mmCIF file of C-alpha atoms in Angstrom:
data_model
loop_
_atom_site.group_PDB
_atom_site.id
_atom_site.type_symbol
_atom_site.label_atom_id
_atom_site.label_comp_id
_atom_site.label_asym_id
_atom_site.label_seq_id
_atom_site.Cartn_x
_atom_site.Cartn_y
_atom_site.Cartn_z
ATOM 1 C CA UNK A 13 1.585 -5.158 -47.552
ATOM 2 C CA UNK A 14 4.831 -3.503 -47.633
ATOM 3 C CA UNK A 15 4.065 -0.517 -44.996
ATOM 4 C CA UNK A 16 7.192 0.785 -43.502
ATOM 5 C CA UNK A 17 8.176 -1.440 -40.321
ATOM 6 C CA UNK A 18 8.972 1.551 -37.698
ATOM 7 C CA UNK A 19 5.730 3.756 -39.040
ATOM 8 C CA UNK A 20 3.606 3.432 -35.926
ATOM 9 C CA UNK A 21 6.597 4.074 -33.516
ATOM 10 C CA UNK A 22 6.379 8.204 -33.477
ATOM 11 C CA UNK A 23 6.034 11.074 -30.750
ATOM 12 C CA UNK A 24 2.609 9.637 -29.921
ATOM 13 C CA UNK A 25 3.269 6.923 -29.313
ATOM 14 C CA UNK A 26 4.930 7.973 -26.061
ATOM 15 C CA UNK A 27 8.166 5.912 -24.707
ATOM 16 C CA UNK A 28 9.648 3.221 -26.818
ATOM 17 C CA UNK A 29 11.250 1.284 -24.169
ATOM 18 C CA UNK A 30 7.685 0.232 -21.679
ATOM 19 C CA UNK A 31 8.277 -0.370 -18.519
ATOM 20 C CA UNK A 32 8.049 -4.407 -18.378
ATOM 21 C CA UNK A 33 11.023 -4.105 -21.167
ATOM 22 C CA UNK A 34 13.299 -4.026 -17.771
ATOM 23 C CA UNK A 35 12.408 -7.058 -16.544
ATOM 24 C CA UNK A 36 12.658 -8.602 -20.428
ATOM 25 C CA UNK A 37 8.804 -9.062 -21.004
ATOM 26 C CA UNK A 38 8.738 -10.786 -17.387
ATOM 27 C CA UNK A 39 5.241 -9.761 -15.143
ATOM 28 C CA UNK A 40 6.172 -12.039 -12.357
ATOM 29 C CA UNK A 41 9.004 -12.645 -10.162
ATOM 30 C CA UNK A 42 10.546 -15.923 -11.677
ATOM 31 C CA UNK A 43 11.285 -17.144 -8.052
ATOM 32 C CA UNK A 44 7.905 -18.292 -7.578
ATOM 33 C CA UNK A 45 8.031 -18.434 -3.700
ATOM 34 C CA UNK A 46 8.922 -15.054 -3.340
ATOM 35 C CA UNK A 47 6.200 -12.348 -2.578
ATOM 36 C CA UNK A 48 6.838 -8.811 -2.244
ATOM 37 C CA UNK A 49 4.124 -7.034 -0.210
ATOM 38 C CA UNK A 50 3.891 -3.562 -0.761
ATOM 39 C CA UNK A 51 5.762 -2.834 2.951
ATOM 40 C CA UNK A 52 8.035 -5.554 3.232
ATOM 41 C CA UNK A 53 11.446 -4.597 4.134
ATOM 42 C CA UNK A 54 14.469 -5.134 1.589
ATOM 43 C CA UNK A 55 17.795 -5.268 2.630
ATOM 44 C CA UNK A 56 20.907 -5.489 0.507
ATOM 45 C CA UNK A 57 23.037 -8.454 1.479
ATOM 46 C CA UNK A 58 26.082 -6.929 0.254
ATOM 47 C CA UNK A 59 27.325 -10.391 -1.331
ATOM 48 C CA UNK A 60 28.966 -9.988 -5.275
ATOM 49 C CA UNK A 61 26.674 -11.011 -7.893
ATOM 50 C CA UNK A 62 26.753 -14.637 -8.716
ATOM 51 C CA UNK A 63 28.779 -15.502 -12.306
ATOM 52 C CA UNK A 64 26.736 -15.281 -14.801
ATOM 53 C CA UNK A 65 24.159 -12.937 -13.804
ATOM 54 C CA UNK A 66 24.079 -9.438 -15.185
ATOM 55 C CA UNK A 67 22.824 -6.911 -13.151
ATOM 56 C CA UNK A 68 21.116 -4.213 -15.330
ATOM 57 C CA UNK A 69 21.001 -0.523 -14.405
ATOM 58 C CA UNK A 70 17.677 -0.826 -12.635
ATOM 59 C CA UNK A 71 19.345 -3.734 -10.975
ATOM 60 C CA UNK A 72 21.967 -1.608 -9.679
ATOM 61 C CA UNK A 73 19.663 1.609 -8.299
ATOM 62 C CA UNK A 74 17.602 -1.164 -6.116
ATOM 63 C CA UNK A 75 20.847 -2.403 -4.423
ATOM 64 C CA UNK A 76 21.770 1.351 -4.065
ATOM 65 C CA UNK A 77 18.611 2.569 -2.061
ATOM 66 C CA UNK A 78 18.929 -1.247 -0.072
ATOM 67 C CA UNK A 79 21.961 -0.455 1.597
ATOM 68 C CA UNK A 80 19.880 0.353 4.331
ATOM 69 C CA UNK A 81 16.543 -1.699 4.741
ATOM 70 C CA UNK A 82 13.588 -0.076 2.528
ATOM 71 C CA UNK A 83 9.890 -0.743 1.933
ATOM 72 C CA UNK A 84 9.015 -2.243 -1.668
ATOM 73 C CA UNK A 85 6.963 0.607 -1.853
ATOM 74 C CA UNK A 86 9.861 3.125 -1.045
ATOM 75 C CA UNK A 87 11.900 1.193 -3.839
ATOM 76 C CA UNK A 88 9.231 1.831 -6.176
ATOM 77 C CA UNK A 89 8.933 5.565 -5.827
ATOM 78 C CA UNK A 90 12.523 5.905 -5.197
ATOM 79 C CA UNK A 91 12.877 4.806 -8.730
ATOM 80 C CA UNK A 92 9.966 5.751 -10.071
ATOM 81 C CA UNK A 93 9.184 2.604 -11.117
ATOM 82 C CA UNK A 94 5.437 1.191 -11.160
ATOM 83 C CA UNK A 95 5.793 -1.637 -8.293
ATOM 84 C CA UNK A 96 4.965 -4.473 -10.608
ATOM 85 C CA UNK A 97 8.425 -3.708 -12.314
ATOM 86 C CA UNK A 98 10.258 -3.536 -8.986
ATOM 87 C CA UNK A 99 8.910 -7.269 -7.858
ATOM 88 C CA UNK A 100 10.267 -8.857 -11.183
ATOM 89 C CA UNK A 101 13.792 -7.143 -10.236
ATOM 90 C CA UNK A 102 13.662 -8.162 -6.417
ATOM 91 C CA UNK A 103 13.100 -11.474 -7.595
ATOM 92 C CA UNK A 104 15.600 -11.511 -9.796
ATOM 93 C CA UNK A 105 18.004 -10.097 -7.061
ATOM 94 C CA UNK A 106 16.540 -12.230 -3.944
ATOM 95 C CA UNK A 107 17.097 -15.241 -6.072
ATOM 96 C CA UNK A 108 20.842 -14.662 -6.325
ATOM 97 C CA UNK A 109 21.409 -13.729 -3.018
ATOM 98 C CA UNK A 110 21.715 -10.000 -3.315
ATOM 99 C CA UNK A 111 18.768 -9.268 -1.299
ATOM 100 C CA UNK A 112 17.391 -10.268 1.619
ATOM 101 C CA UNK A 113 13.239 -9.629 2.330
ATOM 102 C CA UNK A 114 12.194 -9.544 5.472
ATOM 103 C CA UNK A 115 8.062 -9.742 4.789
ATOM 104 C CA UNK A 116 5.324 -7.713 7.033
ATOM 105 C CA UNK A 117 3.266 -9.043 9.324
ATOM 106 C CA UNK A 118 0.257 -10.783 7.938
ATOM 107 C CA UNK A 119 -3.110 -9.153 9.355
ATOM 108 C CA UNK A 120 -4.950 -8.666 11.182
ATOM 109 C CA UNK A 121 -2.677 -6.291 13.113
ATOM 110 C CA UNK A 122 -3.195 -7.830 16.973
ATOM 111 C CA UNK A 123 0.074 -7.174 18.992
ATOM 112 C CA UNK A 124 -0.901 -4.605 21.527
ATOM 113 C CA UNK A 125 2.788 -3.525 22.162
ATOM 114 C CA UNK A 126 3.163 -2.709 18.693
ATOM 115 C CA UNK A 127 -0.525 -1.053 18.631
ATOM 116 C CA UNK A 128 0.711 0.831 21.879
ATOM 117 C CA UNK A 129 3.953 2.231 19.784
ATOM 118 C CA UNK A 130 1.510 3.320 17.248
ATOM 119 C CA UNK A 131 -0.349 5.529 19.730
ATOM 120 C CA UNK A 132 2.541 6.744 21.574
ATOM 121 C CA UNK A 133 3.927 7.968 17.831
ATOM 122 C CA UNK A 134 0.677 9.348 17.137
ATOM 123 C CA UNK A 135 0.444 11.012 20.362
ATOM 124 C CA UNK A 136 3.986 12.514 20.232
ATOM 125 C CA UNK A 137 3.610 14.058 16.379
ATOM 126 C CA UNK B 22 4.206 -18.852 2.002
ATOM 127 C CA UNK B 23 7.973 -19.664 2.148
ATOM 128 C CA UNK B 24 10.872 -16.741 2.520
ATOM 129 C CA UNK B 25 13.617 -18.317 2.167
ATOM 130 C CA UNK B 26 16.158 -15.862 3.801
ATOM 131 C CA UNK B 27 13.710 -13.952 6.186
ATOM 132 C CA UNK B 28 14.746 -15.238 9.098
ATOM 133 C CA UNK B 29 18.830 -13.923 8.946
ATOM 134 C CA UNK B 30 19.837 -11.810 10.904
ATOM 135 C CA UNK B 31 20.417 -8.422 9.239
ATOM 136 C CA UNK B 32 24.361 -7.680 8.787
ATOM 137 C CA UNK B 33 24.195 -3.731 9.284
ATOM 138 C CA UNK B 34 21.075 -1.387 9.478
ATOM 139 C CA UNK B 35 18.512 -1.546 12.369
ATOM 140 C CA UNK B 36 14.978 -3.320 10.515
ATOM 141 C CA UNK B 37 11.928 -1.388 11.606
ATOM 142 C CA UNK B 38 8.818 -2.493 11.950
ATOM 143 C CA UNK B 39 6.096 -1.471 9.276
ATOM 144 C CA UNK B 40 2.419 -1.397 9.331
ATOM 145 C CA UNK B 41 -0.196 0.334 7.653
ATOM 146 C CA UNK B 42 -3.478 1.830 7.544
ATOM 147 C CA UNK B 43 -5.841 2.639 4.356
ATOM 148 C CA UNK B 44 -7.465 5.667 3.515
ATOM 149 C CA UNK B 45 -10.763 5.123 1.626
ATOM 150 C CA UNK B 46 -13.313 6.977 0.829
ATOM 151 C CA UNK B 47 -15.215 8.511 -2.403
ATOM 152 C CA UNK B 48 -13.363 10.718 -5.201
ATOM 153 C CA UNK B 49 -12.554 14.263 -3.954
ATOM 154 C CA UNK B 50 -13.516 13.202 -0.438
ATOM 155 C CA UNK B 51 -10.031 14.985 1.095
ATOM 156 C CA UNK B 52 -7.737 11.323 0.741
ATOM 157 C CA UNK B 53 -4.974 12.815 -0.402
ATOM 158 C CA UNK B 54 -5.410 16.124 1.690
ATOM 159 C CA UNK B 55 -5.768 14.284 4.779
ATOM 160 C CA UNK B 56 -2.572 12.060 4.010
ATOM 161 C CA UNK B 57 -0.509 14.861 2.919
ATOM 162 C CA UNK B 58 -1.889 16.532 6.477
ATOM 163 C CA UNK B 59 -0.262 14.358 8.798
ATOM 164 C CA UNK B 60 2.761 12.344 6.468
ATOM 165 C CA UNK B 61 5.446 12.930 4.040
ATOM 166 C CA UNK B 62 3.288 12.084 0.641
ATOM 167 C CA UNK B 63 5.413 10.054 -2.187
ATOM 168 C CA UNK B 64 4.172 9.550 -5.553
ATOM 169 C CA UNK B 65 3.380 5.656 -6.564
ATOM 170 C CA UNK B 66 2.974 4.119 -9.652
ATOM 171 C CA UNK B 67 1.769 0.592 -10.135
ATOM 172 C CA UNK B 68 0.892 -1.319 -12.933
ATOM 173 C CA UNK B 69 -1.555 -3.688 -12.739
ATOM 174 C CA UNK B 70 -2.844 -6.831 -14.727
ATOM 175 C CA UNK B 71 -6.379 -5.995 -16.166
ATOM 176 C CA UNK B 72 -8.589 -8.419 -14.279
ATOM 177 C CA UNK B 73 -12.025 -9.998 -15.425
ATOM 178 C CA UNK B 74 -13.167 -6.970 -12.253
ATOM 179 C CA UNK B 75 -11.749 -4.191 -14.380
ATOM 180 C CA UNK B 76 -12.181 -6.137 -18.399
ATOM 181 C CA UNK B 77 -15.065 -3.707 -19.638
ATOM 182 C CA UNK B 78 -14.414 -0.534 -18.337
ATOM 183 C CA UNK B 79 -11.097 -0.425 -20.172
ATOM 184 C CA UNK B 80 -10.849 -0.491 -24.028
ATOM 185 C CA UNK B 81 -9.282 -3.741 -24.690
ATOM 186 C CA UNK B 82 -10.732 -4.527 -27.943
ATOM 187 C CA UNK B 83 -8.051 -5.607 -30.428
ATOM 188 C CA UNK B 84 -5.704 -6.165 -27.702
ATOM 189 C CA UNK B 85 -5.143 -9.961 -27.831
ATOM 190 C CA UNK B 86 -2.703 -10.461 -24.807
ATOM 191 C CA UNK B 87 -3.373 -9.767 -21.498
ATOM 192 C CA UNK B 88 -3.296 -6.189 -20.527
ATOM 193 C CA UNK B 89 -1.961 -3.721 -17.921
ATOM 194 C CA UNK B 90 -3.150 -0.384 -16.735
ATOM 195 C CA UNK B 91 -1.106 1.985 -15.084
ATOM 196 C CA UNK B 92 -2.566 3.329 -11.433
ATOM 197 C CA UNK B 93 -1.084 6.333 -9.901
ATOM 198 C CA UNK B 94 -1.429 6.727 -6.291
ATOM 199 C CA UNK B 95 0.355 8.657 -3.450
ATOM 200 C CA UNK B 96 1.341 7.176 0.087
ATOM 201 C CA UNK B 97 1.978 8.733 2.904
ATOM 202 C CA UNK B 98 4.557 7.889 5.535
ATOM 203 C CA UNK B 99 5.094 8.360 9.233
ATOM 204 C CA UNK B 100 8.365 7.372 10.829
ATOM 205 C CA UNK B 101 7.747 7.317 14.335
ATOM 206 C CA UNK B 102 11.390 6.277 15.574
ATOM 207 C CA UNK B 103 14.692 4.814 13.647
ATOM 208 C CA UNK B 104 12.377 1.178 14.045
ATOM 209 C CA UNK B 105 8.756 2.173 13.687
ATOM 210 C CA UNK B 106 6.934 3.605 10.739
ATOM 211 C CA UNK B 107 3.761 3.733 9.433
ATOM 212 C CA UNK B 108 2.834 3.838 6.027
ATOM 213 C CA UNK B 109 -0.754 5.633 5.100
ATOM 214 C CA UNK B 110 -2.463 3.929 1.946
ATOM 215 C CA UNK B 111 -5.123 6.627 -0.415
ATOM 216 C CA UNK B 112 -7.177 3.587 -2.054
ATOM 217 C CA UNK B 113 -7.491 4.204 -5.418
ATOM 218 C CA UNK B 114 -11.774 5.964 -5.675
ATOM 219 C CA UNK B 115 -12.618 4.382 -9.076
ATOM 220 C CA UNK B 116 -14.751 0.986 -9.605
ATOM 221 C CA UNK B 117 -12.007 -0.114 -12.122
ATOM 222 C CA UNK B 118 -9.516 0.086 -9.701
ATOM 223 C CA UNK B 119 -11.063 -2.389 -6.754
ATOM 224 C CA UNK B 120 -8.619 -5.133 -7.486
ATOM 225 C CA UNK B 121 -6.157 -3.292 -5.701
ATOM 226 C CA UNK B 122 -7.961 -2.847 -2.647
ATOM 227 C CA UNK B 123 -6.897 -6.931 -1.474
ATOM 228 C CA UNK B 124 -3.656 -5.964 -1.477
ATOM 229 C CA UNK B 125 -4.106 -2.935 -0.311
ATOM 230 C CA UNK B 126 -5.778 -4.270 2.713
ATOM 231 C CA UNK B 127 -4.002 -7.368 4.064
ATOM 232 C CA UNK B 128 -2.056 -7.085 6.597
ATOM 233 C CA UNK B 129 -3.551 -3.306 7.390
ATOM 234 C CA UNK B 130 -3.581 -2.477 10.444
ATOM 235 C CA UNK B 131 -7.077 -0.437 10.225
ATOM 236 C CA UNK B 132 -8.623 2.223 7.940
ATOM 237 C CA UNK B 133 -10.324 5.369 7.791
ATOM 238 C CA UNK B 134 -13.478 5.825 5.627
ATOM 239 C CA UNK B 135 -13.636 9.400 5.221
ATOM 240 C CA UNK B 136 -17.032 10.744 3.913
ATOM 241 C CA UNK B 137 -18.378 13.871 2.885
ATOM 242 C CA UNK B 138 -21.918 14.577 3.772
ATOM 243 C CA UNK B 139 -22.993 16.273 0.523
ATOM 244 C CA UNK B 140 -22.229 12.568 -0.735
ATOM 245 C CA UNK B 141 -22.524 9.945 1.846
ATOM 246 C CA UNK B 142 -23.369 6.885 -0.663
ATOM 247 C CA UNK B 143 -20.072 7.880 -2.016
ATOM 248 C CA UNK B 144 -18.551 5.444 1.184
ATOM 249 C CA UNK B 145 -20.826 2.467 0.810
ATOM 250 C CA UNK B 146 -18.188 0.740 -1.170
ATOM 251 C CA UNK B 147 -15.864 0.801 1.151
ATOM 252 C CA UNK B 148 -17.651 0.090 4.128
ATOM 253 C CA UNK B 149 -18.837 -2.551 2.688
ATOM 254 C CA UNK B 150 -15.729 -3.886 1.762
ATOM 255 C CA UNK B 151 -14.076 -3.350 5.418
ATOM 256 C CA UNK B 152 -16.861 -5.220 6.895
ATOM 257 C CA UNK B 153 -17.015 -7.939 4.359
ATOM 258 C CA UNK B 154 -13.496 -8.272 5.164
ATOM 259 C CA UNK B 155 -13.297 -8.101 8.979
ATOM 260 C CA UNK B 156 -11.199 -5.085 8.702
ATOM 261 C CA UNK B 157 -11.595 -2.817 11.868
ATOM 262 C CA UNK B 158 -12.181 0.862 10.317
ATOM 263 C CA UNK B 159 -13.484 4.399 11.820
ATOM 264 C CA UNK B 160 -15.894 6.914 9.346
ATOM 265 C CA UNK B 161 -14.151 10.382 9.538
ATOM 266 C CA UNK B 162 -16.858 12.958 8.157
ATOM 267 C CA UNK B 163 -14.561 14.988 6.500
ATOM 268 C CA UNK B 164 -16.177 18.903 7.560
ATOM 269 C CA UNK B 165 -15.366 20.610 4.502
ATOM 270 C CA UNK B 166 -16.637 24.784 4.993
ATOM 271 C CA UNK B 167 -20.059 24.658 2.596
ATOM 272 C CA UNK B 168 -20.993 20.996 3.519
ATOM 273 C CA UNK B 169 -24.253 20.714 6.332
ATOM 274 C CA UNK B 170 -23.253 19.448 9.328
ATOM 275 C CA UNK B 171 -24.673 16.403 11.108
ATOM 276 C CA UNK B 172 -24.266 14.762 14.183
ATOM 277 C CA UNK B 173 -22.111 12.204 14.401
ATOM 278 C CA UNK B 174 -25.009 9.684 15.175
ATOM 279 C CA UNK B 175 -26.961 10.907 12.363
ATOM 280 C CA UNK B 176 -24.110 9.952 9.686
ATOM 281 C CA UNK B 177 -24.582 6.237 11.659
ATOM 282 C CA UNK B 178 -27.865 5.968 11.406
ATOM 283 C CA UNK B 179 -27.409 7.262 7.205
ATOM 284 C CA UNK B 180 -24.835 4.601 6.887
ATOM 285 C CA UNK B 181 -26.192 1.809 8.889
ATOM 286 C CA UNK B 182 -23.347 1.190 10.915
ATOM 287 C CA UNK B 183 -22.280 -1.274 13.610
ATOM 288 C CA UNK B 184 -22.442 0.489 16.777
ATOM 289 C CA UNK B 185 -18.823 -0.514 17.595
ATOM 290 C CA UNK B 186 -17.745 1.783 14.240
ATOM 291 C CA UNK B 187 -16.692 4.738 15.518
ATOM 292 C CA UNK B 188 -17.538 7.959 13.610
ATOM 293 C CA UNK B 189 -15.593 10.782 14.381
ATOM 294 C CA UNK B 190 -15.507 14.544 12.652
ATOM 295 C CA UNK B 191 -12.637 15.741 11.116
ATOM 296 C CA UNK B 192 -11.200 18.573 9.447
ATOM 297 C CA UNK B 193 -8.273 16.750 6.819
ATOM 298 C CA UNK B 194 -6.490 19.679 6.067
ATOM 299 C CA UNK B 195 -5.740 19.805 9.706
ATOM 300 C CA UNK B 196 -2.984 17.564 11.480
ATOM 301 C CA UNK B 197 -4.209 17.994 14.755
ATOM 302 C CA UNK B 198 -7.654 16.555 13.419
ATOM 303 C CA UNK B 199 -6.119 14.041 11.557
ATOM 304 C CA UNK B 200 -3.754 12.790 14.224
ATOM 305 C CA UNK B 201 -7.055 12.057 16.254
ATOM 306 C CA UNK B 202 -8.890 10.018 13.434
ATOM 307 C CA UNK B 203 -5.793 7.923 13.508
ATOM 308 C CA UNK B 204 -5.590 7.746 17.018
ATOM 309 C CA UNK B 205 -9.384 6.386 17.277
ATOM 310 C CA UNK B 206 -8.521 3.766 15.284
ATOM 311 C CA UNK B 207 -5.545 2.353 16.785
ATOM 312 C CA UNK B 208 -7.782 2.448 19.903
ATOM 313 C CA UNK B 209 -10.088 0.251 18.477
ATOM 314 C CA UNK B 210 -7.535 -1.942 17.416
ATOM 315 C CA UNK B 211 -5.893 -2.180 20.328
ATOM 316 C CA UNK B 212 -9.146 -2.675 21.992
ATOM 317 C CA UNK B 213 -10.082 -5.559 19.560
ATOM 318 C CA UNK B 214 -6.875 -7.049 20.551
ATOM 319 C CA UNK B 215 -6.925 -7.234 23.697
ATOM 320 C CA UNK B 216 -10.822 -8.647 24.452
ATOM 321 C CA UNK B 217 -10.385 -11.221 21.323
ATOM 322 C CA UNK B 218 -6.996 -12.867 22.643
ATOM 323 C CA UNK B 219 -7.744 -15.605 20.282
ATOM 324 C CA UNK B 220 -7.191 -12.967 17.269
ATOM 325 C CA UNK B 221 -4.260 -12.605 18.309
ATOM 326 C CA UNK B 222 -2.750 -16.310 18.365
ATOM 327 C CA UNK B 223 -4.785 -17.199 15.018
ATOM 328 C CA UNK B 224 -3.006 -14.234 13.741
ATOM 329 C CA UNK B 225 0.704 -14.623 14.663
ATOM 330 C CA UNK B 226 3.046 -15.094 11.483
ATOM 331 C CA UNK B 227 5.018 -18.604 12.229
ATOM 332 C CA UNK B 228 8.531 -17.639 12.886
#
């Protein structure tokens, strides 16, 4: 059994580097308290990276688009990344400080002023 | 569920407010046409976990670790002022794809079931799942040029609804038409808030 190591790594076999690779092999946030719904609002914190962490490239694009709060869901697309990817990296980044989430509101949806907003905005488009 | 540094002020930046509403409805029922009708559409990609749901529709065989499956998906979204926007969710049509729809749905706001008469069962799913769920919802009958055209009472009595659903026409390639599908069902929201005060305190997020 002496089959050349790299011989099933070809064109087909589409990227080399998958997506989790980013986030080291890592499906969940390791902050286990953290939760990113898919419209919660991110904000960069502007604070320096703790010593010791290394912020990776993807690391650096997410604190890019936060300068200015963002949905996960903006993040994702802004990066093209599938969302599952961006969690592991929020986590990473909300765990050090460099992010700060500010979550949606749970439903059901039941404040009337916010409801009334909605169908003023509606109205007005 | 505990968020550590949610409650800081923000330095810089005003924080809008987000909220959303789901799209649902049967494959090629006019989702994405409607979204794309009334919203700036983004491209999404998620990957998702194989659950026991979707194990069996997928080829896993041979595959000894757990599994992910890559779901593409638009969104639409709506800013309605520098602290307001809505975001408009397509639900993904295929079976395999239902353990999205949880996520999908909490915290929605509403949703539209859009239907097309030539294939009316194609919504059962969904309805099902919004009532199952307690999640307010309108059926748009999407009017697409060939289809028949029914009364909206008849597509009620076809899909056995509540009588508090409200089913509406639509054309989703129009915004005009589209703006008043969405527009119903922030009514009924805001109706269902506002006679069911007690939703409303069992619903408020501790601060």
């Amino acid at each position: 059994m002496t089959a050349p190591r790299d011989s099933w790594l070809d064109r087909a076999a589409g990227p080399v580097v998958r997506p989790y690779a980013m986030t080291k092999g890592r499906t969940l946030p390791s902050d286990g308290t953290a939760s990113f719904g898919l419209i919660d609002l991110v904000l960069a914190t502007g604070q320096r990276p703790p010593e010791g962490f290394r912020l990776s490239p993807e690391h650096r694009r997410i604190l890019s688009v936060s300068r200015s709060p963002v949905t996960v869901v903006d993040v994702a697309s802004d990066l093209d990344l599938p969302v599952g990817v961006v969690r592991v990296l929020l986590g990473d980044l909300s765990e050090h400080g460099l992010v700060s989430i500010r979550p949606a509101r749970p439903g059901p949806v039941t404040d009337a002023r916010l409801l009334r907003d909605v169908l003023d905005g509606l109205q007005a488009l | 569920m505990d968020f550590r540094r949610s409650d800081q002020p923000a330095e810089h930046g005003i924080r809008p407010v987000t909220t959303k509403i789901l799209i649902a409805g049967g494959f090629g029922a006019g989702k994405t046409t409607l979204v794309a009708s009334i919203s700036e559409i983004r491209p999404l990609r998620t990957e998702e976990e194989l659950s026991d749901r979707s194990v069996g529709v997928d080829d896993i065989a041979g595959v000894e670790r757990k599994t992910t499956t890559t779901v593409a998906m638009d969104f639409g979204r709506i800013s309605f002022r520098s602290d307001l926007v809505l975001y408009l969710f397509g639900t993904p049509g295929q079976e395999r794809f239902w353990f999205m729809w949880d996520e999908l749905a909490y915290g929605a706001l509403g949703a539209v079931v859009l239907a097309d008469t030539r294939r009316l069962a194609d919504c059962f799913a969904a309805i099902d799942y919004f009532e199952r769920h307690g999640t307010p919802f309108v059926v748009a009958v999407n009017c697409f040029d060939q289809a028949p055209r029914y009364a909206p009472d008849d597509v009620r009595i076809a899909l056995r609804l509540d009588p508090g659903v409200p089913v509406v026409l639509c054309d989703a390639r129009e915004r005009e038409s589209v703006k008043r599908v969405l527009m119903v069902l922030v009514r009924l929201v805001l109706d269902l808030a506002l006679v069911q005060p007690e939703r409303v305190e069992a619903a408020r997020p501790a601060r």
